[in-house]
């Protein structure tokens, strides 16, 4: 796939959509979830650091690097809740996978769509390990860009086929209903968040608002529910009332990052939390009984993007869904970089 050393495969948004559709959205989510699980299982082989975040009044721009010693990956991602008002996405991203042995990039790809897919796949992996057995009904509060991906990942991995949707903007819920039509869901559009959580086994919160919001209050969360809290992912940006956290078993990705960005920023810095990778690796039993409230306090961690980059690189082989990008200088004699510049003028 890489005939010249200077050529890097580049996956545009158009090609990502073609790749995803050629595989099938649910098959893509299932395949990606397997990579996410594999990488969580070998958690200790990764270089880990909280992501590097640059905050502003409007949002955040973040770099998310990690390496397993063989490959290195990073994602550039933003989060700007007010962006949709002028036609922009709240979250956009692109990323790179590189070869640790020589530092050369192996892949440059769009990651806006890929982030929605990897976030949903990770949520469903957590749900499969933590939700009560037999869960079929999920509430989704916040019906924006991430919502349908979440629904399809929980269907593909856990058989969730009943949805209860709520958004402060009803047109967002109606968009979800349109997009998910014919995909095997029984959908109820709720009049309020209280209505949405009624009878739901799993509650996904995936709203965007740069504040300490209270999407769920304590009285809305009954025994046995699994909460998949996706939208609270920045300092000062949360979705759950702190009383819920005190009743729940809390599972996180990388504690040093989640303590800054997750729902648990509302709790003391030494409050006990459990690590999702340990559940996946079989070192933590996860849910202890059907009445327990479990919470996946998702913020998104670099290994999940690394898994997504690996998955895309592996699936690109034998396809036409990439372009050759002239990204790296390649003088005939490696030290004659300036000579190459001079010869370009000739
Ligand atoms: N944890 C992760 O890994 C991860 C990954 C991607 C995105 N996110 C976060 O998920 C959130 C959603 O992302 P998106 O791309 O879908 O955003 P989006 O702007 O497309 O959609 C957000 C939706 O939430 C709705 N909303 C806002 N406040 C609400 C409230 N109080 N009650 C009900 N609905 C409400 C909005 O009307 C909108 O439809 C963002 O906060 C984003 O930062 C987290």
Short mmCIF file of C-alpha atoms and ligand atoms in Angstrom, two decimals:
data_model
loop_
_atom_site.label_atom_id
_atom_site.label_comp_id
_atom_site.label_asym_id
_atom_site.label_seq_id
_atom_site.Cartn_x
_atom_site.Cartn_y
_atom_site.Cartn_z
CA UNK A 1 0.00 0.00 0.00
CA UNK A 2 2.99 2.29 0.47
CA UNK A 3 5.10 2.09 -2.70
CA UNK A 4 7.26 5.17 -2.00
CA UNK A 5 8.75 6.14 1.33
CA UNK A 6 7.45 9.71 0.99
CA UNK A 7 3.86 8.71 0.25
CA UNK A 8 1.39 8.49 3.14
CA UNK A 9 -2.09 6.99 2.69
CA UNK A 10 -4.69 9.69 3.38
CA UNK A 11 -8.34 8.89 4.12
CA UNK A 12 -10.62 11.83 3.31
CA UNK A 13 -14.14 12.20 4.73
CA UNK A 14 -15.49 10.93 1.40
CA UNK A 15 -13.30 7.83 1.50
CA UNK A 16 -14.07 7.19 5.19
CA UNK A 17 -17.77 7.18 4.36
CA UNK A 18 -17.14 4.77 1.45
CA UNK A 19 -15.02 2.51 3.67
CA UNK A 20 -17.64 2.45 6.46
CA UNK A 21 -20.51 1.81 4.04
CA UNK A 22 -18.59 -0.91 2.17
CA UNK A 23 -18.14 -2.78 5.47
CA UNK A 24 -21.58 -1.84 6.88
CA UNK A 25 -22.01 0.49 9.87
CA UNK A 26 -22.84 -2.23 12.40
CA UNK A 27 -20.09 -4.56 11.13
CA UNK A 28 -17.64 -1.64 11.27
CA UNK A 29 -18.69 -0.88 14.89
CA UNK A 30 -18.36 -4.55 15.85
CA UNK A 31 -14.92 -4.85 14.24
CA UNK A 32 -13.74 -1.60 15.79
CA UNK A 33 -15.07 -2.66 19.21
CA UNK A 34 -12.90 -5.80 19.01
CA UNK A 35 -9.81 -3.61 18.43
CA UNK A 36 -10.81 -1.30 21.31
CA UNK A 37 -11.17 -4.33 23.59
CA UNK A 38 -7.86 -5.83 22.45
CA UNK A 39 -6.06 -2.59 23.25
CA UNK A 40 -7.77 -2.22 26.66
CA UNK A 41 -6.71 -5.80 27.40
CA UNK A 42 -3.03 -4.87 26.82
CA UNK A 43 -3.44 -1.52 28.62
CA UNK A 44 -0.12 -1.79 30.40
CA UNK A 45 1.86 -1.83 27.15
CA UNK A 46 0.75 1.74 26.27
CA UNK A 47 2.41 5.08 26.96
CA UNK A 48 -0.36 7.04 28.68
CA UNK A 49 -0.82 10.71 29.44
CA UNK A 50 -3.89 12.90 30.00
CA UNK A 51 -4.64 14.62 26.69
CA UNK A 52 -3.13 18.05 26.09
CA UNK A 53 -6.04 20.49 26.17
CA UNK A 54 -6.17 24.15 25.18
CA UNK A 55 -9.32 25.69 26.63
CA UNK A 56 -11.13 28.86 25.57
CA UNK A 57 -14.46 30.43 26.46
CA UNK A 58 -15.99 28.80 23.36
CA UNK A 59 -14.55 25.30 23.63
CA UNK A 60 -11.43 23.19 23.63
CA UNK A 61 -8.75 21.93 21.22
CA UNK A 62 -6.99 18.75 22.27
CA UNK A 63 -4.12 16.51 21.22
CA UNK A 64 -4.40 12.85 22.19
CA UNK A 65 -1.18 10.85 21.82
CA UNK A 66 -0.25 7.27 22.74
CA UNK A 67 2.10 4.49 21.66
CA UNK A 68 2.42 0.75 22.20
CA UNK A 69 6.13 0.84 21.32
CA UNK A 70 5.48 -0.40 17.77
CA UNK A 71 3.11 2.25 16.48
CA UNK A 72 2.42 5.81 17.64
CA UNK A 73 -0.92 7.56 17.21
CA UNK A 74 -2.39 10.94 17.91
CA UNK A 75 -5.67 12.72 17.29
CA UNK A 76 -6.38 16.44 16.94
CA UNK A 77 -9.92 17.08 18.16
CA UNK A 78 -12.02 20.08 19.11
CA UNK A 79 -15.18 20.47 21.19
CA UNK A 80 -17.19 23.66 20.61
CA UNK A 81 -20.82 23.29 21.79
CA UNK A 82 -21.99 26.50 20.10
CA UNK A 83 -20.54 25.57 16.68
CA UNK A 84 -23.77 24.03 15.39
CA UNK A 85 -25.42 27.48 15.48
CA UNK A 86 -23.34 28.56 12.49
CA UNK A 87 -23.30 25.29 10.61
CA UNK A 88 -20.15 23.77 12.07
CA UNK A 89 -19.77 20.46 13.93
CA UNK A 90 -19.35 20.51 17.72
CA UNK A 91 -16.58 17.90 17.36
CA UNK A 92 -14.17 17.53 14.41
CA UNK A 93 -10.97 15.52 14.30
CA UNK A 94 -8.14 14.07 12.26
CA UNK A 95 -5.37 11.72 13.25
CA UNK A 96 -2.07 10.06 12.41
CA UNK A 97 -0.65 6.58 12.94
CA UNK A 98 3.14 6.33 12.68
CA UNK A 99 5.87 3.69 12.74
CA UNK A 100 7.85 3.93 15.99
CA UNK A 101 10.97 2.35 14.42
CA UNK A 102 11.54 5.22 11.97
CA UNK A 103 8.96 7.87 12.92
CA UNK A 104 7.34 7.87 9.48
CA UNK A 105 3.55 8.29 9.35
CA UNK A 106 1.69 5.17 8.17
CA UNK A 107 -1.72 6.83 7.87
CA UNK A 108 -3.33 10.26 7.94
CA UNK A 109 -7.10 10.21 8.25
CA UNK A 110 -10.19 12.22 8.92
CA UNK A 111 -11.47 11.34 12.41
CA UNK A 112 -14.74 13.24 12.77
CA UNK A 113 -16.76 10.25 11.61
CA UNK A 114 -14.19 7.88 13.09
CA UNK A 115 -14.49 9.56 16.52
CA UNK A 116 -18.26 9.08 16.53
CA UNK A 117 -17.72 5.42 15.63
CA UNK A 118 -14.97 4.80 18.19
CA UNK A 119 -16.86 6.63 20.96
CA UNK A 120 -19.95 4.54 20.27
CA UNK A 121 -17.94 1.31 20.03
CA UNK A 122 -16.22 2.07 23.36
CA UNK A 123 -19.55 2.92 25.03
CA UNK A 124 -21.03 -0.36 23.83
CA UNK A 125 -17.97 -2.33 24.98
CA UNK A 126 -18.39 -0.78 28.44
CA UNK A 127 -22.15 -1.45 28.33
CA UNK A 128 -21.61 -5.08 27.41
CA UNK A 129 -19.37 -5.54 30.43
CA UNK A 130 -21.32 -3.42 32.92
CA UNK A 131 -25.05 -3.28 32.08
CA UNK A 132 -27.48 -5.74 33.67
CA UNK A 133 -28.02 -8.92 31.66
CA UNK A 134 -30.93 -8.83 29.23
CA UNK A 135 -30.87 -5.04 28.73
CA UNK A 136 -32.87 -4.10 25.63
CA UNK A 137 -34.05 -0.54 26.13
CA UNK A 138 -31.80 2.54 26.04
CA UNK A 139 -32.59 6.20 26.60
CA UNK A 140 -30.46 8.65 24.62
CA UNK A 141 -30.51 12.20 25.96
CA UNK A 142 -28.88 14.56 23.46
CA UNK A 143 -29.73 13.57 19.89
CA UNK A 144 -26.96 15.36 17.96
CA UNK A 145 -24.09 14.09 15.84
CA UNK A 146 -23.07 11.20 18.12
CA UNK A 147 -26.55 9.82 18.86
CA UNK A 148 -27.26 7.39 15.99
CA UNK A 149 -23.75 5.93 16.26
CA UNK A 150 -24.40 5.22 19.95
CA UNK A 151 -27.72 3.56 19.13
CA UNK A 152 -26.22 1.33 16.43
CA UNK A 153 -23.22 0.29 18.52
CA UNK A 154 -25.48 -0.81 21.39
CA UNK A 155 -27.66 -2.69 18.92
CA UNK A 156 -24.70 -4.40 17.24
CA UNK A 157 -22.90 -5.34 20.45
CA UNK A 158 -25.73 -5.82 22.94
CA UNK A 159 -28.98 -6.27 21.00
CA UNK A 160 -30.51 -2.99 22.21
CA UNK A 161 -33.61 -2.54 20.04
CA UNK A 162 -35.78 -0.07 21.99
CA UNK A 163 -34.83 3.59 22.14
CA UNK A 164 -36.24 6.48 24.13
CA UNK A 165 -34.94 9.74 22.66
CA UNK A 166 -34.90 13.18 24.22
CA UNK A 167 -33.33 16.47 23.14
CA UNK A 168 -34.18 20.05 24.14
CA UNK A 169 -34.42 20.61 20.38
CA UNK A 170 -37.13 18.26 19.12
CA UNK A 171 -35.88 18.53 15.54
CA UNK A 172 -32.70 16.70 16.67
CA UNK A 173 -34.79 13.76 17.93
CA UNK A 174 -36.81 13.80 14.70
CA UNK A 175 -33.55 13.67 12.71
CA UNK A 176 -32.55 10.56 14.70
CA UNK A 177 -35.92 8.91 14.06
CA UNK A 178 -35.51 9.56 10.31
CA UNK A 179 -31.93 8.28 10.23
CA UNK A 180 -32.67 5.15 12.25
CA UNK A 181 -35.84 4.24 10.33
CA UNK A 182 -35.79 0.66 9.09
CA UNK A 183 -32.72 -0.24 11.14
CA UNK A 184 -34.57 -2.42 13.64
CA UNK A 185 -35.44 -0.06 16.48
CA UNK A 186 -38.71 0.58 18.27
CA UNK A 187 -38.38 4.34 19.02
CA UNK A 188 -40.22 6.59 21.46
CA UNK A 189 -39.58 10.35 21.26
CA UNK A 190 -39.83 11.58 24.83
CA UNK A 191 -41.30 14.88 26.01
CA UNK A 192 -38.71 15.30 28.76
CA UNK A 193 -35.57 13.67 30.15
CA UNK A 194 -37.78 12.16 32.91
CA UNK A 195 -39.99 10.58 30.26
CA UNK A 196 -36.92 9.31 28.35
CA UNK A 197 -35.42 7.36 31.26
CA UNK A 198 -38.75 5.71 32.16
CA UNK A 199 -38.17 1.92 31.90
CA UNK A 200 -34.73 2.28 30.27
CA UNK A 201 -32.10 -0.33 31.21
CA UNK A 202 -29.31 1.91 29.90
CA UNK A 203 -29.23 5.72 29.90
CA UNK A 204 -26.84 7.43 27.50
CA UNK A 205 -26.26 11.13 28.06
CA UNK A 206 -24.60 12.77 25.08
CA UNK A 207 -25.47 16.45 25.27
CA UNK A 208 -23.18 19.37 24.44
CA UNK A 209 -23.12 22.36 26.75
CA UNK A 210 -20.08 24.04 28.26
CA UNK A 211 -21.34 24.15 31.84
CA UNK A 212 -22.12 22.01 34.90
CA UNK A 213 -25.43 20.82 33.46
CA UNK A 214 -27.85 18.52 35.26
CA UNK A 215 -29.23 16.24 32.57
CA UNK A 216 -29.97 13.52 35.14
CA UNK A 217 -30.99 14.08 38.76
CA UNK A 218 -30.76 11.41 41.44
CA UNK A 219 -34.48 10.56 41.43
CA UNK A 220 -34.33 9.74 37.69
CA UNK A 221 -31.93 6.81 38.14
CA UNK A 222 -33.48 3.59 39.40
CA UNK A 223 -31.84 0.40 40.68
CA UNK A 224 -29.99 -1.67 38.09
CA UNK A 225 -29.56 1.06 35.50
CA UNK A 226 -26.31 1.44 33.56
CA UNK A 227 -25.42 5.05 32.74
CA UNK A 228 -23.25 5.77 29.72
CA UNK A 229 -22.23 9.40 30.36
CA UNK A 230 -20.55 10.64 27.19
CA UNK A 231 -21.16 14.38 26.98
CA UNK A 232 -19.35 15.54 30.14
CA UNK A 233 -15.77 15.53 28.92
CA UNK A 234 -14.12 18.83 29.88
CA UNK A 235 -13.35 20.81 33.03
CA UNK A 236 -16.57 22.62 33.95
CA UNK A 237 -18.66 20.45 31.57
CA UNK A 238 -20.68 17.69 33.25
CA UNK A 239 -24.12 16.10 32.87
CA UNK A 240 -24.97 14.22 36.08
CA UNK A 241 -25.97 15.44 39.51
CA UNK A 242 -23.21 14.53 41.98
CA UNK A 243 -25.67 12.48 44.12
CA UNK A 244 -25.92 9.94 41.29
CA UNK A 245 -22.15 9.48 41.35
CA UNK A 246 -22.25 8.65 45.07
CA UNK A 247 -24.80 5.86 44.47
CA UNK A 248 -23.04 4.36 41.46
CA UNK A 249 -20.12 2.06 40.81
CA UNK A 250 -17.97 4.33 38.66
CA UNK A 251 -15.86 2.98 35.80
CA UNK A 252 -13.42 5.21 33.91
CA UNK A 253 -10.85 5.04 31.13
CA UNK A 254 -7.64 6.67 32.41
CA UNK A 255 -8.18 8.08 35.94
CA UNK A 256 -5.67 10.98 35.72
CA UNK A 257 -7.55 12.32 32.67
CA UNK A 258 -11.08 11.52 33.88
CA UNK A 259 -10.50 13.23 37.23
CA UNK A 260 -9.88 16.46 35.27
CA UNK A 261 -12.56 16.05 32.61
CA UNK A 262 -15.21 13.52 33.63
CA UNK A 263 -18.28 13.54 35.86
CA UNK A 264 -15.96 12.68 38.75
CA UNK A 265 -14.44 16.17 38.64
CA UNK A 266 -17.38 16.90 40.98
CA UNK A 267 -15.99 14.45 43.58
CA UNK A 268 -12.91 14.62 45.82
CA UNK A 269 -9.67 13.80 43.98
CA UNK A 270 -9.20 10.54 45.90
CA UNK A 271 -12.78 9.26 45.45
CA UNK A 272 -12.58 5.54 44.52
CA UNK A 273 -13.18 4.73 40.86
CA UNK A 274 -12.61 1.53 38.88
CA UNK A 275 -10.75 1.18 35.59
CA UNK A 276 -12.63 -0.22 32.58
CA UNK A 277 -9.54 -1.98 31.22
CA UNK A 278 -9.38 -4.14 34.36
CA UNK A 279 -12.95 -5.32 33.79
CA UNK A 280 -12.18 -6.13 30.15
CA UNK A 281 -8.97 -7.93 31.16
CA UNK A 282 -10.90 -10.02 33.72
CA UNK A 283 -9.13 -8.45 36.73
CA UNK A 284 -12.28 -6.71 38.05
CA UNK A 285 -15.66 -8.49 38.09
CA UNK A 286 -17.58 -5.32 37.07
CA UNK A 287 -21.26 -5.32 38.03
CA UNK A 288 -21.79 -7.31 41.25
CA UNK A 289 -25.60 -7.62 41.22
CA UNK A 290 -28.60 -6.72 39.05
CA UNK A 291 -29.68 -3.87 41.35
CA UNK A 292 -26.37 -2.01 41.24
CA UNK A 293 -26.13 1.30 39.38
CA UNK A 294 -23.11 1.28 37.08
CA UNK A 295 -21.69 4.38 35.44
CA UNK A 296 -19.25 4.55 32.54
CA UNK A 297 -17.84 8.07 32.96
CA UNK A 298 -16.63 8.35 29.36
CA UNK A 299 -14.34 11.18 28.29
CA UNK A 300 -12.58 9.46 25.38
CA UNK A 301 -9.01 8.24 25.71
CA UNK A 302 -6.09 8.12 23.27
CA UNK A 303 -5.91 4.31 23.15
CA UNK A 304 -9.44 4.25 21.66
CA UNK A 305 -8.26 6.50 18.82
CA UNK A 306 -5.18 4.32 18.43
CA UNK A 307 -7.48 1.29 18.11
CA UNK A 308 -9.55 3.15 15.51
CA UNK A 309 -6.45 4.14 13.53
CA UNK A 310 -5.19 0.52 13.58
CA UNK A 311 -8.60 -0.76 12.53
CA UNK A 312 -8.83 1.65 9.59
CA UNK A 313 -5.25 0.92 8.46
CA UNK A 314 -5.99 -2.84 8.49
CA UNK A 315 -9.28 -2.42 6.62
CA UNK A 316 -7.77 -0.18 3.92
CA UNK A 317 -5.66 -3.00 2.48
CA UNK A 318 -6.97 -4.06 -0.89
CA UNK A 319 -9.37 -1.11 -1.18
CA UNK A 320 -9.28 2.12 -3.15
CA UNK A 321 -10.54 4.19 -0.21
CA UNK A 322 -7.44 6.33 0.24
CA UNK A 323 -5.23 8.73 -1.68
CA UNK A 324 -1.45 8.85 -1.84
CA UNK A 325 -0.39 12.01 -0.04
CA UNK A 326 2.94 13.64 -0.85
CA UNK A 327 3.58 14.50 2.80
CA UNK A 328 7.23 13.72 3.45
CA UNK A 329 10.28 15.22 1.75
CA UNK A 330 12.39 12.58 -0.03
CA UNK A 331 15.68 13.92 -1.39
CA UNK A 332 17.64 11.32 -3.41
CA UNK A 333 20.43 11.72 -0.89
CA UNK A 334 18.76 12.03 2.56
CA UNK A 335 21.06 14.85 3.70
CA UNK A 336 20.61 16.90 0.53
CA UNK A 337 17.29 18.50 1.53
CA UNK A 338 18.39 21.94 0.35
CA UNK A 339 19.63 20.53 -2.95
CA UNK A 340 16.18 19.06 -3.54
CA UNK A 341 14.70 22.54 -3.02
CA UNK A 342 17.16 24.08 -5.48
CA UNK A 343 16.47 21.42 -8.12
CA UNK A 344 12.71 22.12 -7.84
CA UNK A 345 13.39 25.65 -9.18
CA UNK A 346 15.25 24.33 -12.23
N1 LIG B 1 -16.68 10.88 25.68
C1 LIG B 1 -16.28 10.90 24.44
O1 LIG B 1 -15.42 10.12 24.05
C2 LIG B 1 -16.88 11.89 23.48
C3 LIG B 1 -16.64 11.75 22.11
C4 LIG B 1 -17.29 12.62 21.24
C5 LIG B 1 -18.12 13.60 21.74
N2 LIG B 1 -18.29 13.73 23.08
C6 LIG B 1 -19.15 14.77 23.64
O2 LIG B 1 -20.49 14.38 23.38
C7 LIG B 1 -21.31 15.55 23.34
C8 LIG B 1 -22.24 15.50 22.16
O3 LIG B 1 -21.50 15.59 20.96
P1 LIG B 1 -22.23 15.79 19.56
O4 LIG B 1 -21.17 15.76 18.53
O5 LIG B 1 -23.38 14.82 19.45
O6 LIG B 1 -22.80 17.25 19.77
P2 LIG B 1 -24.01 17.98 19.01
O7 LIG B 1 -23.85 19.43 19.29
O8 LIG B 1 -24.12 17.51 17.61
O9 LIG B 1 -25.33 17.44 19.79
C9 LIG B 1 -25.61 17.74 21.13
C10 LIG B 1 -27.11 17.68 21.33
O10 LIG B 1 -27.37 17.87 22.74
C11 LIG B 1 -28.57 18.62 22.85
N3 LIG B 1 -28.66 19.17 24.19
C12 LIG B 1 -27.92 20.20 24.74
N4 LIG B 1 -28.32 20.39 26.02
C13 LIG B 1 -29.29 19.49 26.28
C14 LIG B 1 -30.08 19.18 27.43
N5 LIG B 1 -29.95 19.89 28.55
N6 LIG B 1 -30.98 18.17 27.35
C15 LIG B 1 -31.13 17.46 26.20
N7 LIG B 1 -30.41 17.70 25.07
C16 LIG B 1 -29.52 18.69 25.12
C17 LIG B 1 -28.46 19.65 21.74
O11 LIG B 1 -29.72 20.20 21.40
C18 LIG B 1 -27.86 18.80 20.60
O12 LIG B 1 -28.86 18.23 19.77
C19 LIG B 1 -20.36 16.74 23.33
O13 LIG B 1 -20.36 17.31 24.62
C20 LIG B 1 -19.02 16.13 22.99
O14 LIG B 1 -17.96 16.86 23.54
C21 LIG B 1 -17.69 12.90 23.97
#
